[in-house]
Amino acid sequence: MHIDDLDTPFLLVHLDALEENLDRAQAYCDEHHVGLRPHIKTHKCLAISRMQMDRGAMGIVCQKLGEAEVMVDGGVDRDVLIPYNIVGRIKLERLAALAPRTRLTVAADSEYTARGLSEAMTAAGTRVGVIVEVDQGRTGVRTPAAIADMAALIDSLPGLELRGIMIMPSPPSCRPLLQAVLSGLDARGLPHPIVSGGASPCMWTAHEVPELTEHRAGEYPVGGMKHLQVGTHTVEQCAGRVLTTVVSRPGADRAILDAGSKSLSLAVHHDERGGLLGHIVEYPEARLSGASEEHGHLDVSRCDPKPRIGERVEIIPVHPCPTFNEHDEIAAVRGDRVEAVWPVEARGCIR
Amino acid sequence: MHIDDLDTPFLLVHLDALEENLDRAQAYCDEHHVGLRPHIKTHKCLAISRMQMDRGAMGIVCQKLGEAEVMVDGGVDRDVLIPYNIVGRIKLERLAALAPRTRLTVAADSEYTARGLSEAMTAAGTRVGVIVEVDQGRTGVRTPAAIADMAALIDSLPGLELRGIMIMPSPPSCRPLLQAVLSGLDARGLPHPIVSGGASPCMWTAHEVPELTEHRAGEYPVGGMKHLQVGTHTVEQCAGRVLTTVVSRPGADRAILDAGSKSLSLAVHHDERGGLLGHIVEYPEARLSGASEEHGHLDVSRCDPKPRIGERVEIIPVHPCPTFNEHDEIAAVRGDRVEAVWPVEARGCIR
């Protein structure tokens, strides 16, 4: 199929750029002997997960249990981390059913979560690995002493296997904290086979944090506006884009696209040009200054020539994860050819 | 099923409140002889659309062609407006296929769109109604003279039936503009059987704009934080909510919910308390001050008592339309009972 035969808006992944991004990250992690654990919450797509595993990823990370179920059902079952507090009877029963099907690890940051996991695993006659998150402002446990206490509790509970810790993000500046946490565990003889760092931009400094056994990264396969800004990706390397059509030119300096917040998400990137909802590849001077649900609002005052009604352009979104979550399918393109249309199997797995 | 048997996060619609909202709006429109045209982009759900039609709605409005196809396929086919510029071969062919199946009207704001519609309808041997949008800052045509020119073009083209105009929003202050537009059409003998106003909050002043033949409103069935602020809905009348579980209490003043931007959307409401992503029904003093994709960040410093891990609470979202678009299903509840689980059939219909 030719790319012109796709209706718009349509989520694209440019295969040449995707493959280069995957190869580049895996080569870096291999060179520095750190495991690459791709976060599938970015693309939510079995086809891309399989490409990551085929290149040597040590396992995957899923933000919700439902994503992990989709991945394991699809054969991406080597090693699965769910860095989330699994709470409540229904989820715990699902977790116990998933545990025997892969090497499964979850996170726990409270006695409530740890005891719930233990009771559910024991009741089901199975086991699950557990790590403790170092609190950096979202979930987790804050001090090295409290982390060691939580790890000791997990280590003592039936049905649980203490597997270490995680931190997010993991820039080189996190080393002193990480060392204090690991010393606290070592002092009490608590094992930590997993020391997991995270965030795509921090991946390229993982070799400066030798305590890490693995790195969790989600966005590196496709990039986004943040990646353009921090320099980890060029425009050409931003493989994930939304193909859209100009449907209106209601004023000399205005253009309206058929991709709004329901195709892009409402994520906003702030730079010297103000708040933007995406980068227009063909018109880098255009400002995607706002969006309603089905309309992208483009300021084309600095464009010469200006986009015409009916013209199709590609948008690099701000944050690929919520953007991919708005789409049921991805067109995998190489040049002008659509090589495949992939379902986004784990889209909407919020439970 | 009991509501406690729902896993979280889960999108709820409270039926008592929903039915009251539907009745109240229909009664108002009936009393004032203005057609009520519900915008199904809010709920995207056939079951709710049918409840609206059963109460006397004159038709529906869909923001994208794909939504209209789902509704007509589901039997909601009395009268369908798509207030959008339908551009491009693939969509025009789909539009021509849909046109004979309902009384269908679209919008056009350019010669490009109007001629494309005409050619596609003529090629398919069918017709479609067309209205002109009065530009209020998104799409449309700005001046009464230019609107009359656009209407005259539509009126002259084969396969098109000029049906009038639309404006959004339509507060009483829009009357002078509306009158100027209609005078311009009348002076040239151009018909305008549809004069369509829009926005849920403006519905309650539609009787002060007697030029309107109909009102488009999407959010009135379920409400949202904006509706709480403008006073069209009480907390009890906000029927659309996200049921969520407290999964972490990482600090004395912090609680983390299992509903983040992928359950709520990234829509933010700004009030004197700062930017908020939702209103917590059980803890009105709590501030839902941020969200990552699967975590809602709650400031509970003003709550006494404070929410506990494992507790379930209901969130009234900021903007119901993008919230409903994140969900594949809706639990229709009355008190503690789940009366039905409805699919969100038109979710993700971005094309």
PDB file of N, CA and C in Angstrom, chain A residues 5 7-10 41 44 63-64 67 84-85 89-91 94 109-110 112 135 137-138 247-248 250 254 258 262 266-267 292-295 297 309-310 321-322 325-329 347 350-351, chain B residues 5 7-10 41 63-64 67 84-85 89-91 94 109-110 112 135 137-138 247-248 250 254 256 258 262 266-267 292-295 297 309-310 321-322 325-329 347 350-351:
ATOM      1  N   ASP A   5      -2.585   6.133   0.441  1.00  0.00           N
ATOM      2  CA  ASP A   5      -3.831   5.373   0.574  1.00  0.00           C
ATOM      3  C   ASP A   5      -4.281   5.243   2.029  1.00  0.00           C
ATOM      4  N   ASP A   7      -5.979   6.854   5.224  1.00  0.00           N
ATOM      5  CA  ASP A   7      -6.823   7.980   5.615  1.00  0.00           C
ATOM      6  C   ASP A   7      -6.130   8.693   6.788  1.00  0.00           C
ATOM      7  N   THR A   8      -6.523   9.887   7.098  1.00  0.00           N
ATOM      8  CA  THR A   8      -5.895  10.643   8.196  1.00  0.00           C
ATOM      9  C   THR A   8      -6.939  11.015   9.242  1.00  0.00           C
ATOM     10  N   PRO A   9      -6.533  11.269  10.498  1.00  0.00           N
ATOM     11  CA  PRO A   9      -5.175  11.084  11.010  1.00  0.00           C
ATOM     12  C   PRO A   9      -4.825   9.604  11.153  1.00  0.00           C
ATOM     13  N   PHE A  10      -3.536   9.297  10.962  1.00  0.00           N
ATOM     14  CA  PHE A  10      -3.058   7.919  11.090  1.00  0.00           C
ATOM     15  C   PHE A  10      -1.706   7.961  11.795  1.00  0.00           C
ATOM     16  N   LYS A  41       4.972   0.513  27.505  1.00  0.00           N
ATOM     17  CA  LYS A  41       3.869   1.471  27.632  1.00  0.00           C
ATOM     18  C   LYS A  41       3.960   2.563  26.577  1.00  0.00           C
ATOM     19  N   LYS A  44       3.017   0.021  23.088  1.00  0.00           N
ATOM     20  CA  LYS A  44       1.900  -0.874  23.412  1.00  0.00           C
ATOM     21  C   LYS A  44       1.629  -1.895  22.308  1.00  0.00           C
ATOM     22  N   GLN A  63       3.494  -0.907  32.581  1.00  0.00           N
ATOM     23  CA  GLN A  63       3.062  -0.050  33.691  1.00  0.00           C
ATOM     24  C   GLN A  63       1.826  -0.607  34.400  1.00  0.00           C
ATOM     25  N   LYS A  64       1.010  -1.360  33.671  1.00  0.00           N
ATOM     26  CA  LYS A  64      -0.180  -1.941  34.288  1.00  0.00           C
ATOM     27  C   LYS A  64      -0.221  -3.444  34.010  1.00  0.00           C
ATOM     28  N   GLU A  67      -1.393  -4.598  30.581  1.00  0.00           N
ATOM     29  CA  GLU A  67      -0.383  -4.573  29.519  1.00  0.00           C
ATOM     30  C   GLU A  67       0.462  -5.855  29.562  1.00  0.00           C
ATOM     31  N   TYR A  84       4.665  -1.396  39.829  1.00  0.00           N
ATOM     32  CA  TYR A  84       3.402  -0.805  40.272  1.00  0.00           C
ATOM     33  C   TYR A  84       2.927  -1.557  41.505  1.00  0.00           C
ATOM     34  N   ASN A  85       2.254  -0.853  42.413  1.00  0.00           N
ATOM     35  CA  ASN A  85       1.621  -1.482  43.569  1.00  0.00           C
ATOM     36  C   ASN A  85       0.329  -2.154  43.116  1.00  0.00           C
ATOM     37  N   ARG A  89      -8.478  -7.209  45.339  1.00  0.00           N
ATOM     38  CA  ARG A  89      -8.705  -8.634  45.114  1.00  0.00           C
ATOM     39  C   ARG A  89      -8.649  -9.026  43.640  1.00  0.00           C
ATOM     40  N   ILE A  90      -9.330  -8.289  42.782  1.00  0.00           N
ATOM     41  CA  ILE A  90      -9.440  -8.710  41.380  1.00  0.00           C
ATOM     42  C   ILE A  90      -8.065  -8.715  40.716  1.00  0.00           C
ATOM     43  N   LYS A  91      -7.297  -7.643  40.923  1.00  0.00           N
ATOM     44  CA  LYS A  91      -5.963  -7.587  40.296  1.00  0.00           C
ATOM     45  C   LYS A  91      -5.032  -8.640  40.886  1.00  0.00           C
ATOM     46  N   ARG A  94      -5.637 -11.870  39.239  1.00  0.00           N
ATOM     47  CA  ARG A  94      -5.068 -11.866  37.878  1.00  0.00           C
ATOM     48  C   ARG A  94      -3.548 -12.007  37.934  1.00  0.00           C
ATOM     49  N   ASP A 109       5.565  -0.624  47.835  1.00  0.00           N
ATOM     50  CA  ASP A 109       6.116   0.459  48.656  1.00  0.00           C
ATOM     51  C   ASP A 109       5.401   0.580  49.997  1.00  0.00           C
ATOM     52  N   SER A 110       4.575  -0.415  50.353  1.00  0.00           N
ATOM     53  CA  SER A 110       3.874  -0.342  51.639  1.00  0.00           C
ATOM     54  C   SER A 110       3.657  -1.760  52.172  1.00  0.00           C
ATOM     55  N   TYR A 112       0.882  -2.730  53.295  1.00  0.00           N
ATOM     56  CA  TYR A 112      -0.419  -3.121  52.761  1.00  0.00           C
ATOM     57  C   TYR A 112      -0.242  -3.873  51.441  1.00  0.00           C
ATOM     58  N   ASP A 135      11.783   6.265  46.320  1.00  0.00           N
ATOM     59  CA  ASP A 135      10.845   7.370  46.072  1.00  0.00           C
ATOM     60  C   ASP A 135      11.583   8.586  45.531  1.00  0.00           C
ATOM     61  N   GLY A 137       9.527  11.070  44.190  1.00  0.00           N
ATOM     62  CA  GLY A 137       8.455  12.045  44.040  1.00  0.00           C
ATOM     63  C   GLY A 137       7.142  11.485  43.550  1.00  0.00           C
ATOM     64  N   ARG A 138       7.087  10.196  43.227  1.00  0.00           N
ATOM     65  CA  ARG A 138       5.818   9.624  42.786  1.00  0.00           C
ATOM     66  C   ARG A 138       5.430   8.549  43.803  1.00  0.00           C
ATOM     67  N   VAL A 247      -7.402  20.738   6.809  1.00  0.00           N
ATOM     68  CA  VAL A 247      -8.821  20.722   6.400  1.00  0.00           C
ATOM     69  C   VAL A 247      -9.424  22.108   6.313  1.00  0.00           C
ATOM     70  N   SER A 248      -8.716  23.124   6.790  1.00  0.00           N
ATOM     71  CA  SER A 248      -9.282  24.474   6.742  1.00  0.00           C
ATOM     72  C   SER A 248      -8.146  25.481   6.801  1.00  0.00           C
ATOM     73  N   PRO A 250      -8.849  29.057   7.739  1.00  0.00           N
ATOM     74  CA  PRO A 250      -9.850  30.092   8.020  1.00  0.00           C
ATOM     75  C   PRO A 250      -9.286  31.506   8.057  1.00  0.00           C
ATOM     76  N   ARG A 254      -3.690  31.160   9.700  1.00  0.00           N
ATOM     77  CA  ARG A 254      -4.210  30.019  10.445  1.00  0.00           C
ATOM     78  C   ARG A 254      -4.431  28.836   9.513  1.00  0.00           C
ATOM     79  N   ASP A 258      -6.647  17.933  10.769  1.00  0.00           N
ATOM     80  CA  ASP A 258      -7.675  16.989  11.242  1.00  0.00           C
ATOM     81  C   ASP A 258      -7.177  16.134  12.409  1.00  0.00           C
ATOM     82  N   LYS A 262      -7.437  14.213  20.375  1.00  0.00           N
ATOM     83  CA  LYS A 262      -7.787  12.795  20.365  1.00  0.00           C
ATOM     84  C   LYS A 262      -6.855  11.965  19.485  1.00  0.00           C
ATOM     85  N   LEU A 266      -3.231  15.588  24.919  1.00  0.00           N
ATOM     86  CA  LEU A 266      -3.165  16.996  25.313  1.00  0.00           C
ATOM     87  C   LEU A 266      -1.790  17.372  25.864  1.00  0.00           C
ATOM     88  N   ALA A 267      -0.788  16.507  25.724  1.00  0.00           N
ATOM     89  CA  ALA A 267       0.549  16.826  26.238  1.00  0.00           C
ATOM     90  C   ALA A 267       1.087  18.074  25.535  1.00  0.00           C
ATOM     91  N   SER A 292      -8.238  21.405  19.789  1.00  0.00           N
ATOM     92  CA  SER A 292      -9.442  20.855  20.380  1.00  0.00           C
ATOM     93  C   SER A 292      -9.441  19.374  19.998  1.00  0.00           C
ATOM     94  N   GLU A 293     -10.520  18.675  20.298  1.00  0.00           N
ATOM     95  CA  GLU A 293     -10.398  17.230  20.199  1.00  0.00           C
ATOM     96  C   GLU A 293     -10.074  16.729  18.787  1.00  0.00           C
ATOM     97  N   GLU A 294     -10.680  17.338  17.792  1.00  0.00           N
ATOM     98  CA  GLU A 294     -10.483  16.840  16.427  1.00  0.00           C
ATOM     99  C   GLU A 294      -9.867  17.894  15.516  1.00  0.00           C
ATOM    100  N   HIS A 295      -9.390  18.983  16.076  1.00  0.00           N
ATOM    101  CA  HIS A 295      -8.796  20.060  15.296  1.00  0.00           C
ATOM    102  C   HIS A 295      -7.431  20.412  15.891  1.00  0.00           C
ATOM    103  N   HIS A 297      -4.654  23.344  15.782  1.00  0.00           N
ATOM    104  CA  HIS A 297      -4.658  24.772  15.434  1.00  0.00           C
ATOM    105  C   HIS A 297      -3.228  25.201  15.116  1.00  0.00           C
ATOM    106  N   ILE A 309      -5.101  23.673   1.881  1.00  0.00           N
ATOM    107  CA  ILE A 309      -6.159  22.719   2.236  1.00  0.00           C
ATOM    108  C   ILE A 309      -5.986  21.457   1.393  1.00  0.00           C
ATOM    109  N   GLY A 310      -6.103  20.318   2.043  1.00  0.00           N
ATOM    110  CA  GLY A 310      -5.950  19.038   1.357  1.00  0.00           C
ATOM    111  C   GLY A 310      -4.545  18.470   1.464  1.00  0.00           C
ATOM    112  N   CYS A 321       3.983   8.352  24.465  1.00  0.00           N
ATOM    113  CA  CYS A 321       3.177   7.351  25.189  1.00  0.00           C
ATOM    114  C   CYS A 321       1.678   7.667  25.135  1.00  0.00           C
ATOM    115  N   PRO A 322       1.230   8.855  25.568  1.00  0.00           N
ATOM    116  CA  PRO A 322      -0.214   9.107  25.462  1.00  0.00           C
ATOM    117  C   PRO A 322      -0.691   9.200  24.024  1.00  0.00           C
ATOM    118  N   ASN A 325      -1.446   5.828  22.806  1.00  0.00           N
ATOM    119  CA  ASN A 325      -2.624   5.299  23.483  1.00  0.00           C
ATOM    120  C   ASN A 325      -3.934   5.765  22.841  1.00  0.00           C
ATOM    121  N   GLU A 326      -3.867   6.776  21.972  1.00  0.00           N
ATOM    122  CA  GLU A 326      -5.082   7.255  21.305  1.00  0.00           C
ATOM    123  C   GLU A 326      -5.387   6.477  20.032  1.00  0.00           C
ATOM    124  N   HIS A 327      -4.510   5.541  19.661  1.00  0.00           N
ATOM    125  CA  HIS A 327      -4.636   4.903  18.339  1.00  0.00           C
ATOM    126  C   HIS A 327      -4.828   3.396  18.459  1.00  0.00           C
ATOM    127  N   ASP A 328      -5.699   2.864  17.616  1.00  0.00           N
ATOM    128  CA  ASP A 328      -5.932   1.417  17.586  1.00  0.00           C
ATOM    129  C   ASP A 328      -4.936   0.703  16.684  1.00  0.00           C
ATOM    130  N   GLU A 329      -4.294   1.452  15.783  1.00  0.00           N
ATOM    131  CA  GLU A 329      -3.382   0.804  14.843  1.00  0.00           C
ATOM    132  C   GLU A 329      -2.279   1.762  14.425  1.00  0.00           C
ATOM    133  N   ARG A 347      -3.198  -0.975  23.903  1.00  0.00           N
ATOM    134  CA  ARG A 347      -3.830   0.329  24.078  1.00  0.00           C
ATOM    135  C   ARG A 347      -4.970   0.237  25.090  1.00  0.00           C
ATOM    136  N   ILE A 350      -5.746  -0.004  31.092  1.00  0.00           N
ATOM    137  CA  ILE A 350      -5.585   0.856  32.272  1.00  0.00           C
ATOM    138  C   ILE A 350      -5.725   0.080  33.568  1.00  0.00           C
ATOM    139  N   ARG A 351      -6.080  -1.205  33.493  1.00  0.00           N
ATOM    140  CA  ARG A 351      -6.271  -1.981  34.717  1.00  0.00           C
ATOM    141  C   ARG A 351      -5.240  -3.098  34.814  1.00  0.00           C
TER     142      ARG A 351
ATOM    143  N   ASP B   5     -17.382  -5.101  42.771  1.00  0.00           N
ATOM    144  CA  ASP B   5     -16.853  -6.149  41.908  1.00  0.00           C
ATOM    145  C   ASP B   5     -16.242  -5.595  40.620  1.00  0.00           C
ATOM    146  N   ASP B   7     -13.210  -3.829  38.800  1.00  0.00           N
ATOM    147  CA  ASP B   7     -11.808  -3.495  38.993  1.00  0.00           C
ATOM    148  C   ASP B   7     -11.639  -1.990  38.707  1.00  0.00           C
ATOM    149  N   THR B   8     -10.539  -1.423  39.112  1.00  0.00           N
ATOM    150  CA  THR B   8     -10.313   0.013  38.892  1.00  0.00           C
ATOM    151  C   THR B   8      -9.032   0.213  38.082  1.00  0.00           C
ATOM    152  N   PRO B   9      -8.891   1.353  37.401  1.00  0.00           N
ATOM    153  CA  PRO B   9      -9.903   2.383  37.215  1.00  0.00           C
ATOM    154  C   PRO B   9     -11.021   1.917  36.277  1.00  0.00           C
ATOM    155  N   PHE B  10     -12.227   2.407  36.546  1.00  0.00           N
ATOM    156  CA  PHE B  10     -13.390   2.050  35.723  1.00  0.00           C
ATOM    157  C   PHE B  10     -14.237   3.305  35.548  1.00  0.00           C
ATOM    158  N   LYS B  41     -20.009  13.039  20.754  1.00  0.00           N
ATOM    159  CA  LYS B  41     -18.569  12.962  20.980  1.00  0.00           C
ATOM    160  C   LYS B  41     -18.251  12.932  22.467  1.00  0.00           C
ATOM    161  N   GLN B  63     -18.519  14.533  15.701  1.00  0.00           N
ATOM    162  CA  GLN B  63     -17.414  15.393  15.279  1.00  0.00           C
ATOM    163  C   GLN B  63     -16.636  14.802  14.113  1.00  0.00           C
ATOM    164  N   LYS B  64     -16.638  13.478  14.004  1.00  0.00           N
ATOM    165  CA  LYS B  64     -15.928  12.840  12.900  1.00  0.00           C
ATOM    166  C   LYS B  64     -16.854  11.862  12.178  1.00  0.00           C
ATOM    167  N   GLU B  67     -17.459   8.470  13.778  1.00  0.00           N
ATOM    168  CA  GLU B  67     -18.473   8.428  14.836  1.00  0.00           C
ATOM    169  C   GLU B  67     -19.871   8.290  14.227  1.00  0.00           C
ATOM    170  N   TYR B  84     -17.967  19.403  10.227  1.00  0.00           N
ATOM    171  CA  TYR B  84     -16.540  19.229   9.941  1.00  0.00           C
ATOM    172  C   TYR B  84     -16.342  19.315   8.432  1.00  0.00           C
ATOM    173  N   ASN B  85     -15.181  19.836   8.037  1.00  0.00           N
ATOM    174  CA  ASN B  85     -14.811  19.843   6.621  1.00  0.00           C
ATOM    175  C   ASN B  85     -14.322  18.449   6.236  1.00  0.00           C
ATOM    176  N   ARG B  89     -10.069  11.916  -0.656  1.00  0.00           N
ATOM    177  CA  ARG B  89     -10.805  10.906  -1.419  1.00  0.00           C
ATOM    178  C   ARG B  89     -11.445   9.835  -0.545  1.00  0.00           C
ATOM    179  N   ILE B  90     -10.676   9.292   0.423  1.00  0.00           N
ATOM    180  CA  ILE B  90     -11.179   8.140   1.185  1.00  0.00           C
ATOM    181  C   ILE B  90     -12.395   8.548   2.012  1.00  0.00           C
ATOM    182  N   LYS B  91     -12.296   9.693   2.704  1.00  0.00           N
ATOM    183  CA  LYS B  91     -13.434  10.131   3.522  1.00  0.00           C
ATOM    184  C   LYS B  91     -14.630  10.509   2.664  1.00  0.00           C
ATOM    185  N   ARG B  94     -16.499   7.467   1.785  1.00  0.00           N
ATOM    186  CA  ARG B  94     -17.256   6.970   2.939  1.00  0.00           C
ATOM    187  C   ARG B  94     -18.496   7.848   3.180  1.00  0.00           C
ATOM    188  N   ASP B 109     -16.301  25.239   4.868  1.00  0.00           N
ATOM    189  CA  ASP B 109     -15.884  26.636   5.037  1.00  0.00           C
ATOM    190  C   ASP B 109     -14.949  27.099   3.932  1.00  0.00           C
ATOM    191  N   SER B 110     -14.820  26.295   2.869  1.00  0.00           N
ATOM    192  CA  SER B 110     -13.940  26.705   1.764  1.00  0.00           C
ATOM    193  C   SER B 110     -14.492  26.167   0.458  1.00  0.00           C
ATOM    194  N   TYR B 112     -12.670  24.718  -1.669  1.00  0.00           N
ATOM    195  CA  TYR B 112     -12.037  23.404  -1.812  1.00  0.00           C
ATOM    196  C   TYR B 112     -12.941  22.313  -1.242  1.00  0.00           C
ATOM    197  N   ASP B 135     -17.329  31.613  11.725  1.00  0.00           N
ATOM    198  CA  ASP B 135     -16.007  31.467  12.357  1.00  0.00           C
ATOM    199  C   ASP B 135     -15.967  32.216  13.690  1.00  0.00           C
ATOM    200  N   GLY B 137     -13.230  31.433  15.726  1.00  0.00           N
ATOM    201  CA  GLY B 137     -11.858  31.219  16.164  1.00  0.00           C
ATOM    202  C   GLY B 137     -11.305  29.843  15.873  1.00  0.00           C
ATOM    203  N   ARG B 138     -12.109  28.946  15.315  1.00  0.00           N
ATOM    204  CA  ARG B 138     -11.594  27.621  14.981  1.00  0.00           C
ATOM    205  C   ARG B 138     -11.690  27.457  13.470  1.00  0.00           C
ATOM    206  N   VAL B 247      -3.460   3.522  45.749  1.00  0.00           N
ATOM    207  CA  VAL B 247      -2.486   2.425  45.704  1.00  0.00           C
ATOM    208  C   VAL B 247      -1.213   2.729  46.486  1.00  0.00           C
ATOM    209  N   SER B 248      -1.032   3.964  46.914  1.00  0.00           N
ATOM    210  CA  SER B 248       0.188   4.300  47.654  1.00  0.00           C
ATOM    211  C   SER B 248      -0.059   5.540  48.494  1.00  0.00           C
ATOM    212  N   PRO B 250       2.823   7.562  49.811  1.00  0.00           N
ATOM    213  CA  PRO B 250       4.281   7.662  49.991  1.00  0.00           C
ATOM    214  C   PRO B 250       4.715   8.747  50.967  1.00  0.00           C
ATOM    215  N   ARG B 254       0.602  12.939  50.852  1.00  0.00           N
ATOM    216  CA  ARG B 254       0.505  12.486  49.459  1.00  0.00           C
ATOM    217  C   ARG B 254      -0.248  11.165  49.391  1.00  0.00           C
ATOM    218  N   ILE B 256      -1.487   8.349  46.119  1.00  0.00           N
ATOM    219  CA  ILE B 256      -1.386   8.048  44.687  1.00  0.00           C
ATOM    220  C   ILE B 256      -2.561   7.146  44.310  1.00  0.00           C
ATOM    221  N   ASP B 258      -4.756   4.935  41.237  1.00  0.00           N
ATOM    222  CA  ASP B 258      -4.422   4.127  40.054  1.00  0.00           C
ATOM    223  C   ASP B 258      -5.033   4.677  38.766  1.00  0.00           C
ATOM    224  N   LYS B 262      -4.048   8.411  31.528  1.00  0.00           N
ATOM    225  CA  LYS B 262      -4.623   7.462  30.576  1.00  0.00           C
ATOM    226  C   LYS B 262      -6.043   7.052  30.960  1.00  0.00           C
ATOM    227  N   LEU B 266      -5.368  14.415  29.934  1.00  0.00           N
ATOM    228  CA  LEU B 266      -4.481  15.429  30.519  1.00  0.00           C
ATOM    229  C   LEU B 266      -5.178  16.772  30.658  1.00  0.00           C
ATOM    230  N   ALA B 267      -6.497  16.831  30.495  1.00  0.00           N
ATOM    231  CA  ALA B 267      -7.205  18.108  30.616  1.00  0.00           C
ATOM    232  C   ALA B 267      -7.052  18.648  32.044  1.00  0.00           C
ATOM    233  N   SER B 292       0.697  11.297  36.178  1.00  0.00           N
ATOM    234  CA  SER B 292       1.436  10.669  35.104  1.00  0.00           C
ATOM    235  C   SER B 292       0.467   9.662  34.475  1.00  0.00           C
ATOM    236  N   GLU B 293       0.939   8.841  33.579  1.00  0.00           N
ATOM    237  CA  GLU B 293      -0.033   8.098  32.786  1.00  0.00           C
ATOM    238  C   GLU B 293      -0.924   7.177  33.612  1.00  0.00           C
ATOM    239  N   GLU B 294      -0.339   6.517  34.619  1.00  0.00           N
ATOM    240  CA  GLU B 294      -1.109   5.532  35.378  1.00  0.00           C
ATOM    241  C   GLU B 294      -1.170   5.890  36.868  1.00  0.00           C
ATOM    242  N   HIS B 295      -0.766   7.094  37.230  1.00  0.00           N
ATOM    243  CA  HIS B 295      -0.760   7.532  38.620  1.00  0.00           C
ATOM    244  C   HIS B 295      -1.450   8.902  38.707  1.00  0.00           C
ATOM    245  N   HIS B 297      -1.854  12.013  41.243  1.00  0.00           N
ATOM    246  CA  HIS B 297      -1.097  12.545  42.374  1.00  0.00           C
ATOM    247  C   HIS B 297      -2.007  13.427  43.220  1.00  0.00           C
ATOM    248  N   ILE B 309      -4.673   3.396  51.838  1.00  0.00           N
ATOM    249  CA  ILE B 309      -4.341   2.494  50.722  1.00  0.00           C
ATOM    250  C   ILE B 309      -5.431   1.430  50.622  1.00  0.00           C
ATOM    251  N   GLY B 310      -5.866   1.165  49.434  1.00  0.00           N
ATOM    252  CA  GLY B 310      -6.906   0.175  49.202  1.00  0.00           C
ATOM    253  C   GLY B 310      -8.300   0.784  49.099  1.00  0.00           C
ATOM    254  N   CYS B 321     -15.323  14.664  27.614  1.00  0.00           N
ATOM    255  CA  CYS B 321     -15.135  14.108  26.267  1.00  0.00           C
ATOM    256  C   CYS B 321     -13.810  13.355  26.131  1.00  0.00           C
ATOM    257  N   PRO B 322     -12.648  13.963  26.431  1.00  0.00           N
ATOM    258  CA  PRO B 322     -11.419  13.167  26.317  1.00  0.00           C
ATOM    259  C   PRO B 322     -11.342  12.048  27.347  1.00  0.00           C
ATOM    260  N   ASN B 325     -13.065   9.099  26.009  1.00  0.00           N
ATOM    261  CA  ASN B 325     -12.310   8.538  24.895  1.00  0.00           C
ATOM    262  C   ASN B 325     -11.185   7.615  25.344  1.00  0.00           C
ATOM    263  N   GLU B 326     -10.844   7.642  26.620  1.00  0.00           N
ATOM    264  CA  GLU B 326      -9.786   6.760  27.132  1.00  0.00           C
ATOM    265  C   GLU B 326     -10.335   5.387  27.539  1.00  0.00           C
ATOM    266  N   HIS B 327     -11.647   5.196  27.472  1.00  0.00           N
ATOM    267  CA  HIS B 327     -12.256   3.987  28.040  1.00  0.00           C
ATOM    268  C   HIS B 327     -12.971   3.169  26.967  1.00  0.00           C
ATOM    269  N   ASP B 328     -12.830   1.864  27.068  1.00  0.00           N
ATOM    270  CA  ASP B 328     -13.514   0.952  26.153  1.00  0.00           C
ATOM    271  C   ASP B 328     -14.914   0.612  26.635  1.00  0.00           C
ATOM    272  N   GLU B 329     -15.180   0.826  27.935  1.00  0.00           N
ATOM    273  CA  GLU B 329     -16.495   0.460  28.467  1.00  0.00           C
ATOM    274  C   GLU B 329     -16.864   1.366  29.636  1.00  0.00           C
ATOM    275  N   ARG B 347     -15.526   5.196  20.601  1.00  0.00           N
ATOM    276  CA  ARG B 347     -14.222   5.605  21.113  1.00  0.00           C
ATOM    277  C   ARG B 347     -13.170   5.484  20.017  1.00  0.00           C
ATOM    278  N   ILE B 350     -11.259   8.576  15.153  1.00  0.00           N
ATOM    279  CA  ILE B 350     -10.587   9.829  14.827  1.00  0.00           C
ATOM    280  C   ILE B 350     -10.632  10.144  13.342  1.00  0.00           C
ATOM    281  N   ARG B 351     -11.159   9.216  12.537  1.00  0.00           N
ATOM    282  CA  ARG B 351     -11.172   9.456  11.096  1.00  0.00           C
ATOM    283  C   ARG B 351     -12.586   9.567  10.558  1.00  0.00           C
TER     284      ARG B 351
END
